[in-house]
Short mmCIF file of C-alpha atoms and ligand atoms in Angstrom, two decimals:
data_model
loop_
_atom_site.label_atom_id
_atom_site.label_comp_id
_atom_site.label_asym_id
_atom_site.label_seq_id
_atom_site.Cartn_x
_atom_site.Cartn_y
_atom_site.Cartn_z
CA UNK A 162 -129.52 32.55 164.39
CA UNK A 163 -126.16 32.85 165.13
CA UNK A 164 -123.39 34.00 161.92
CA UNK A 165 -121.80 30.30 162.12
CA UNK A 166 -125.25 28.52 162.09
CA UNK A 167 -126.82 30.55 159.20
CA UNK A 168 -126.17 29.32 155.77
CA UNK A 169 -124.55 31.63 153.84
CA UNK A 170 -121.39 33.91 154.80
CA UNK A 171 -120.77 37.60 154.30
CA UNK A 172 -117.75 38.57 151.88
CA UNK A 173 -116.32 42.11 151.46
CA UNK A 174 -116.09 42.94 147.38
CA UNK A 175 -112.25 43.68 146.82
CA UNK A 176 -112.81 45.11 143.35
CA UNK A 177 -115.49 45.95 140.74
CA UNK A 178 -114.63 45.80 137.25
CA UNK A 179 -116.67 47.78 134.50
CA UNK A 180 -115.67 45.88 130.69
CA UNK A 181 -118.59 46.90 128.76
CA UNK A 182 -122.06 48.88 130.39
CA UNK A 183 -123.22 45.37 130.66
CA UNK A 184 -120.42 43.29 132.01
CA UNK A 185 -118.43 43.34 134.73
CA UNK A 186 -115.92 41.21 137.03
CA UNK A 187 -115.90 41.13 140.63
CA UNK A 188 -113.66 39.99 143.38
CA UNK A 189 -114.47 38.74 146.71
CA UNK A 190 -112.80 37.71 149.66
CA UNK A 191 -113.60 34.27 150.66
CA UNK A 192 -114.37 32.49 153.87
CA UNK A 193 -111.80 29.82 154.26
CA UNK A 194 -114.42 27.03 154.82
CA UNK A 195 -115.46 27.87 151.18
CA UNK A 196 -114.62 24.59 149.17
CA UNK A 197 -115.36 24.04 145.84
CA UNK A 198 -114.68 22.17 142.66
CA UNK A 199 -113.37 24.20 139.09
CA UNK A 200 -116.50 24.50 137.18
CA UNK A 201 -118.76 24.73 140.04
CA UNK A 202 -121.26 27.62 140.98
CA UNK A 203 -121.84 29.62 144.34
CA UNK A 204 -125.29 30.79 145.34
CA UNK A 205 -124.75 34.85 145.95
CA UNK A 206 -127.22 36.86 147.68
CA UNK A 207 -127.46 41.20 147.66
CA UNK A 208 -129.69 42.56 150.19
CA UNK A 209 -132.69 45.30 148.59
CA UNK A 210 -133.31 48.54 150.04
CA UNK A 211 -136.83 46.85 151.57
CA UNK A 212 -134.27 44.68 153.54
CA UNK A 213 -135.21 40.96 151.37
CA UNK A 214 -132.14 39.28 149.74
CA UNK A 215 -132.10 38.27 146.15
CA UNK A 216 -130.21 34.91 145.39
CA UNK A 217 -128.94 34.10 142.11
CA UNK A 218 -126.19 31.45 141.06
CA UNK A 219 -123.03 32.75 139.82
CA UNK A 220 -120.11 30.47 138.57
CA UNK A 221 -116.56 30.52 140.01
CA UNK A 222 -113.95 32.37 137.78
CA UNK A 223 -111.28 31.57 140.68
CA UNK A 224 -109.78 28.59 140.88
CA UNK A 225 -110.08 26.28 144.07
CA UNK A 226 -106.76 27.56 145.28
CA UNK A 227 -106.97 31.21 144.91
CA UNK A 228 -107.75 33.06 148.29
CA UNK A 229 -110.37 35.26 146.71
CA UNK A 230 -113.41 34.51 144.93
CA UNK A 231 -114.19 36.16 141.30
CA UNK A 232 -117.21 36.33 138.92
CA UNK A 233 -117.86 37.71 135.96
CA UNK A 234 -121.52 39.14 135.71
CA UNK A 235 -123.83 40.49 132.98
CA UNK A 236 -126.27 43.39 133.54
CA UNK A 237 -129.42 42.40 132.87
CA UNK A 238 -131.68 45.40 132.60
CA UNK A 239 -134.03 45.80 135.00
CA UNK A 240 -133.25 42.55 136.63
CA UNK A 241 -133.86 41.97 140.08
CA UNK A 242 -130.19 40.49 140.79
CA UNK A 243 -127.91 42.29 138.52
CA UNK A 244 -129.80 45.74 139.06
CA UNK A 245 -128.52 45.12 142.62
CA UNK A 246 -125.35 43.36 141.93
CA UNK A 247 -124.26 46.39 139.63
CA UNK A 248 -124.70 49.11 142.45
CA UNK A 249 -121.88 47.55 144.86
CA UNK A 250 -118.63 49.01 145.25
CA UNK A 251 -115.78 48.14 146.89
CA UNK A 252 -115.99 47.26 150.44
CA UNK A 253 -119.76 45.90 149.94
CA UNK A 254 -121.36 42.96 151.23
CA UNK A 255 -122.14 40.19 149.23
CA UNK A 256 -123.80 37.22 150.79
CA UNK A 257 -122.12 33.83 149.53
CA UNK A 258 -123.93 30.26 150.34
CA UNK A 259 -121.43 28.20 152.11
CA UNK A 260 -122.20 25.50 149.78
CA UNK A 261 -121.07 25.27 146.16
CA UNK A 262 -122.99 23.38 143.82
CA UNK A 263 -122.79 22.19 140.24
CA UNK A 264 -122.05 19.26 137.96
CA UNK A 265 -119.57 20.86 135.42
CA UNK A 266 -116.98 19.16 136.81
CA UNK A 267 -113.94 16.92 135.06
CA UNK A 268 -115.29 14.05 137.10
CA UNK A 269 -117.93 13.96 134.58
CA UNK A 270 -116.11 12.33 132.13
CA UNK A 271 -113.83 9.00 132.85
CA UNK A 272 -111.96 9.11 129.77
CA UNK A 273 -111.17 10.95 126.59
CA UNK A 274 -108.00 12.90 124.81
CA UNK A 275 -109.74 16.33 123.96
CA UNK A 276 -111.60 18.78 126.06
CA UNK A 277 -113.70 21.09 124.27
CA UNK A 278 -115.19 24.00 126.29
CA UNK A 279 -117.55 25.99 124.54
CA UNK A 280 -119.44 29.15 125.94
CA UNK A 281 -120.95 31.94 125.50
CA UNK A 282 -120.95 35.73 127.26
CA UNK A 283 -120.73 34.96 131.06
CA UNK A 284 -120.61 31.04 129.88
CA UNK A 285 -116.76 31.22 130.12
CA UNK A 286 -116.44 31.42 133.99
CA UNK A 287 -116.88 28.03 134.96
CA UNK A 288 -114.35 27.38 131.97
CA UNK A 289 -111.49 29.88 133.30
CA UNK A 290 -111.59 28.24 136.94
CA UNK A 291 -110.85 24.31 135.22
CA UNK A 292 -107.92 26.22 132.97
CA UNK A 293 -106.54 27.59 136.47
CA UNK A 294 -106.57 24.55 138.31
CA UNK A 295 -104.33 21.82 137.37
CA UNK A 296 -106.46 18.72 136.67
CA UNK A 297 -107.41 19.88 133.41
CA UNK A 298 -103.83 20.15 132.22
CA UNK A 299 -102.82 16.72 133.05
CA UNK A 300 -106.39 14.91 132.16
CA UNK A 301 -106.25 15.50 128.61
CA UNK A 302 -104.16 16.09 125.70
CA UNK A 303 -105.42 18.67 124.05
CA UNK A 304 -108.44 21.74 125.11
CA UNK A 305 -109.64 23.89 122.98
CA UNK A 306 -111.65 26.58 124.36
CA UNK A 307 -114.22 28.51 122.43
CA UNK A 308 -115.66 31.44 123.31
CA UNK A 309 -118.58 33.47 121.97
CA UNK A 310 -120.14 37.36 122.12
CA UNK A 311 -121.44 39.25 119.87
CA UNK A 312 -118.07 42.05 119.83
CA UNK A 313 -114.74 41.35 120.80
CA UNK A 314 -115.07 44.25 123.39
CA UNK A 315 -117.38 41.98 124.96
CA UNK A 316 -114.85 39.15 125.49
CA UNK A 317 -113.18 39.52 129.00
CA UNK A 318 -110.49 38.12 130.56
CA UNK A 319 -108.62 38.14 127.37
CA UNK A 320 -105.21 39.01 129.35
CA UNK A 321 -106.18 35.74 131.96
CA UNK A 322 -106.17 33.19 129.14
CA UNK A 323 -103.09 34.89 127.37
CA UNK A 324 -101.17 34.43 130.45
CA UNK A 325 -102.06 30.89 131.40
CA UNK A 326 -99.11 29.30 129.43
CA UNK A 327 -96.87 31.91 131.33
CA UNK A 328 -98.09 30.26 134.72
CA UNK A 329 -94.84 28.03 136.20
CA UNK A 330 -97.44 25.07 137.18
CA UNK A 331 -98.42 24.67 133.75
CA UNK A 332 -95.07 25.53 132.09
CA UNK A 333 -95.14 21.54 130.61
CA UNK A 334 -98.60 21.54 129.20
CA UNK A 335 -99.33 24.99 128.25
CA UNK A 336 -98.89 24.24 124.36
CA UNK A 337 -102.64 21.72 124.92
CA UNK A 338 -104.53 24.82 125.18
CA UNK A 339 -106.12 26.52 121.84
CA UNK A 340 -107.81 29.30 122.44
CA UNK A 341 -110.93 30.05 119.63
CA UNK A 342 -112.75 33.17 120.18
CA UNK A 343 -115.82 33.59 118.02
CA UNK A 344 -117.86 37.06 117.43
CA UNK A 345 -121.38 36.89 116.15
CA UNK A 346 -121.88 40.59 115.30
CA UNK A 347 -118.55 41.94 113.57
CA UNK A 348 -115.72 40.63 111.66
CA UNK A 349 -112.36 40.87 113.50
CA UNK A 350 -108.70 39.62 113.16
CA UNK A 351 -107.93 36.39 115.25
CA UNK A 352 -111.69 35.44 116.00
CA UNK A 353 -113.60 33.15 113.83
CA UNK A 354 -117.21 35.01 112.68
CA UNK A 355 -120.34 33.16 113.53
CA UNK A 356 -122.46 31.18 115.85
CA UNK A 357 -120.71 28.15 117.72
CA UNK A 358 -123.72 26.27 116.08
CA UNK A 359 -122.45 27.49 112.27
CA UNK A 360 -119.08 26.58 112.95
CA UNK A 361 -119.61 23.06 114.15
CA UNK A 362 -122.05 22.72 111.08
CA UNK A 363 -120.11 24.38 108.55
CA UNK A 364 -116.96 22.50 109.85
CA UNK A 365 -115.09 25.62 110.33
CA UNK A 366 -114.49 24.72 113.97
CA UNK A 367 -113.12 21.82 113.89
CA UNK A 368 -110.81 23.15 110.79
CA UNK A 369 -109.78 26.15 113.11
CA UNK A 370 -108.25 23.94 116.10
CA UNK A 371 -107.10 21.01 113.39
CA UNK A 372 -109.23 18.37 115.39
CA UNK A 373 -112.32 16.35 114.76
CA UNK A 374 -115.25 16.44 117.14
CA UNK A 375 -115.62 12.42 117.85
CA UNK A 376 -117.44 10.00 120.24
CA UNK A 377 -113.99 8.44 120.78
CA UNK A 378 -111.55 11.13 121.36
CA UNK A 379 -113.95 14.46 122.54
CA UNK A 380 -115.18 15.60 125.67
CA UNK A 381 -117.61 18.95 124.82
CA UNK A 382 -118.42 21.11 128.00
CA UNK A 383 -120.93 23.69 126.99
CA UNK A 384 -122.15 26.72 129.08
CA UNK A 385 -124.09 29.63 128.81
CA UNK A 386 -127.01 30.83 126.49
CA UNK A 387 -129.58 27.43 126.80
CA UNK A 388 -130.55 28.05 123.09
CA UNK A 389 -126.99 27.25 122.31
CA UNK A 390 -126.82 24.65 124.63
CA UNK A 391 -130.20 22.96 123.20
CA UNK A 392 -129.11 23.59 119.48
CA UNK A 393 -125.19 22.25 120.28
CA UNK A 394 -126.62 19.18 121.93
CA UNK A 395 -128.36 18.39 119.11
CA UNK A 396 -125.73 18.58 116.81
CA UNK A 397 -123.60 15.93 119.09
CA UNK A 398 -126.42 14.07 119.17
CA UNK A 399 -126.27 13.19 115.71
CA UNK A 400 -122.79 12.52 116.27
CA UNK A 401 -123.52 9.93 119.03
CA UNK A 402 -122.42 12.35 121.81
CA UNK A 403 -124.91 11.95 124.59
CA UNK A 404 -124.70 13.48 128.28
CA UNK A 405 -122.68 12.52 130.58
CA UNK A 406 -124.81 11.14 133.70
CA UNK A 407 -123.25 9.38 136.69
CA UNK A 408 -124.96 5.80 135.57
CA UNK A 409 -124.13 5.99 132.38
CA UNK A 410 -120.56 8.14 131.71
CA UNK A 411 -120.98 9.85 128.02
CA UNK A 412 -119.52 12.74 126.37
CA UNK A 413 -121.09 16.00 127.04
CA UNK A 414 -121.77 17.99 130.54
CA UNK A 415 -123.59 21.29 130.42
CA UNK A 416 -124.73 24.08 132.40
CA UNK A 417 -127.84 26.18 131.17
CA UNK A 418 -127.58 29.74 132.33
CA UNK A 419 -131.21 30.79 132.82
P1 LIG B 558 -133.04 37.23 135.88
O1 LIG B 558 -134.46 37.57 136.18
O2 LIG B 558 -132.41 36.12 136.63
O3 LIG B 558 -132.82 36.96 134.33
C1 LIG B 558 -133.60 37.69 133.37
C2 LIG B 558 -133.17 37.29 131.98
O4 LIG B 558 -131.87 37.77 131.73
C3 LIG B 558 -133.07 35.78 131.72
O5 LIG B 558 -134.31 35.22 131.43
C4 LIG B 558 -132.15 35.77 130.53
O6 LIG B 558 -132.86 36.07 129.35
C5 LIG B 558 -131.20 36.91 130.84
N1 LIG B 558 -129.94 36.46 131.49
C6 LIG B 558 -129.78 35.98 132.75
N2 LIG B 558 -128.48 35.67 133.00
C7 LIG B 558 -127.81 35.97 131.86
C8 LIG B 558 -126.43 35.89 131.50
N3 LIG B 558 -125.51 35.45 132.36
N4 LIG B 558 -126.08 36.28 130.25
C9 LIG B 558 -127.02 36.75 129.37
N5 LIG B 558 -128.33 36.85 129.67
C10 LIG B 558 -128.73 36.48 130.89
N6 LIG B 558 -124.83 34.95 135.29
C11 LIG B 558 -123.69 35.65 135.17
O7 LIG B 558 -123.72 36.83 134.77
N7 LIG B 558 -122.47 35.08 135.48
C12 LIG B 558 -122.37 33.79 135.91
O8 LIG B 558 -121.26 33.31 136.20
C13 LIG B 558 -123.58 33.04 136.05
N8 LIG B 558 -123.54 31.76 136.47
C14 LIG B 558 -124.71 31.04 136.53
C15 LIG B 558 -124.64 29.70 136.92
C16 LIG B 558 -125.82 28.94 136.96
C17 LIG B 558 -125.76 27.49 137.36
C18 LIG B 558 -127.06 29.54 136.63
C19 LIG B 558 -128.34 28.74 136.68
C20 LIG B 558 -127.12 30.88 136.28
C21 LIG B 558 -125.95 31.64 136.22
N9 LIG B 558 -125.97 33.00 135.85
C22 LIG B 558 -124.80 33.68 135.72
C23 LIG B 558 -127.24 33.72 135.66
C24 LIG B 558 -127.58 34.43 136.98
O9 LIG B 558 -127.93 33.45 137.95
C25 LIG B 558 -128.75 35.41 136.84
O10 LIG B 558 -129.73 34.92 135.99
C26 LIG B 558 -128.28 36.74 136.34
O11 LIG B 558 -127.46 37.30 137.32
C27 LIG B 558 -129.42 37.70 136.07
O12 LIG B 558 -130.16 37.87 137.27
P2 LIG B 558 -131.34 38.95 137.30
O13 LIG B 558 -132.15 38.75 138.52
O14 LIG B 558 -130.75 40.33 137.11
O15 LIG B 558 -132.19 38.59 136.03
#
């Protein structure tokens, strides 16, 4: 099979970067037919020393206009993707599906004032390529993203979010973002303490970003650990928050991690 006809492409890793032993960004360059939309995920593939290539989805922490791609990746030990993932250096191969898939997408929801995005660990990818792209910014009035580990050394791309209200594209609407990092394991300064489950149920959420989670005015995104994801949706549920599904538009989209 010729390169062109096969279904994946073959991108050179620009940079690895260690945050904790068990998390790490990466950056890719990216074939220009690449096209995806913030929020979605690209199928990557490492080759094994036997020669057989391990697939695995990975969200987009890029934006759709960036020239690069970048992830953000946990180490999972002994796992048969991450084991392999980890290895790479720069000027690597990684194999990237030319097609990007994924339903995490703002066209999920038709209407609505406030985005919440809540994640945890790696769950905060497909959240950092919507804040980079512009839709987001003019769709809704206020976003308020939450984002869960268990240390605050494990929260990345702390210096990314900072700098979003710097960006000159977003100059006008920067002051809609609220930012809510949560740490289940330690108490620290500037992050709430507790599960994103506690804080919706103990109100202390919605207290910290001054805004009710409603049927009428919220739109809840929620990525990451499916535990979380099960246990959130349950808790919307009895707030008459349903999923958002193409026949029937509601108020919640979610991507389960594993
Ligand atoms: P696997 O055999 O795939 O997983 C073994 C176990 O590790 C899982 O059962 C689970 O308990 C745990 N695990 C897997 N992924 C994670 C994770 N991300 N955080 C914490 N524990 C985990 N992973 C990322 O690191 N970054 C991403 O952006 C990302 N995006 C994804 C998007 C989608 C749509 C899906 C379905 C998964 C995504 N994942 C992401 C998970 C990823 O596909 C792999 O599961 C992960 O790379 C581990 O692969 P593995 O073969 O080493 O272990």
């Amino acid at each position: 099979m010729t390169a062109s006809a096969e279904k994946f492409t073959h991108q050179t890793l620009l940079e690895v970067t260690p945050l904790t032993p068990s998390l790490f960004t990466l950056r890719t360059t990216r074939d220009p037919g690449f096209r995806f939309q913030a929020g979605q995920f690209a199928r990557l593939g490492v080759t094994k020393a036997d020669g057989s290539v391990v697939w695995r989805a990975y969200s987009m922490v890029s934006s759709p206009h960036d020239e690069f791609l970048e992830f953000f990746s946990i180490v999972v030990p002994d796992g048969e993707f991450t084991s392999e993932l980890s290895r790479l250096c720069e000027g690597d191969t990684l194999l990237v599906d030319r097609q990007a898939f994924g339903y995490l997408t703002l066209d999920r929801f038709v209407d609505g004032r406030d985005l919440w995005l809540l994640s945890t660990g790696t769950g905060v990818a497909p959240f950092l390529s919507i804040l980079q792209d512009f839709e987001v910014w003019e769709k809704f009035e206020r976003i308020i993203l939450v984002y869960s580990a268990r240390e605050v050394q494990e929260l990345a791309y702390q210096t990314l979010i900072a700098g979003l209200a710097e960006r000159d594209y977003l100059a006008e609407h920067a002051h809609k973002l609220l930012y809510l990092p949560t740490v289940t394991r330690e108490h620290h300064p500037g992050a709430l303490t507790g599960r994103i489950t506690q804080l919706i149920e103990n109100g202390e959420l919605e207290q910290a970003a001054g805004l009710a989670i409603s049927p009428e005015h919220s739109r809840v995104m929620i990525c990451g650990n499916p535990q979380m994801i099960d246990d959130t949706r349950a808790l919307l549920k009895g707030r008459d928050m349903r999923l958002s599904l193409s026949r029937k538009p509601g108020q919640v989209a979610v991507e389960n991690y594993w």
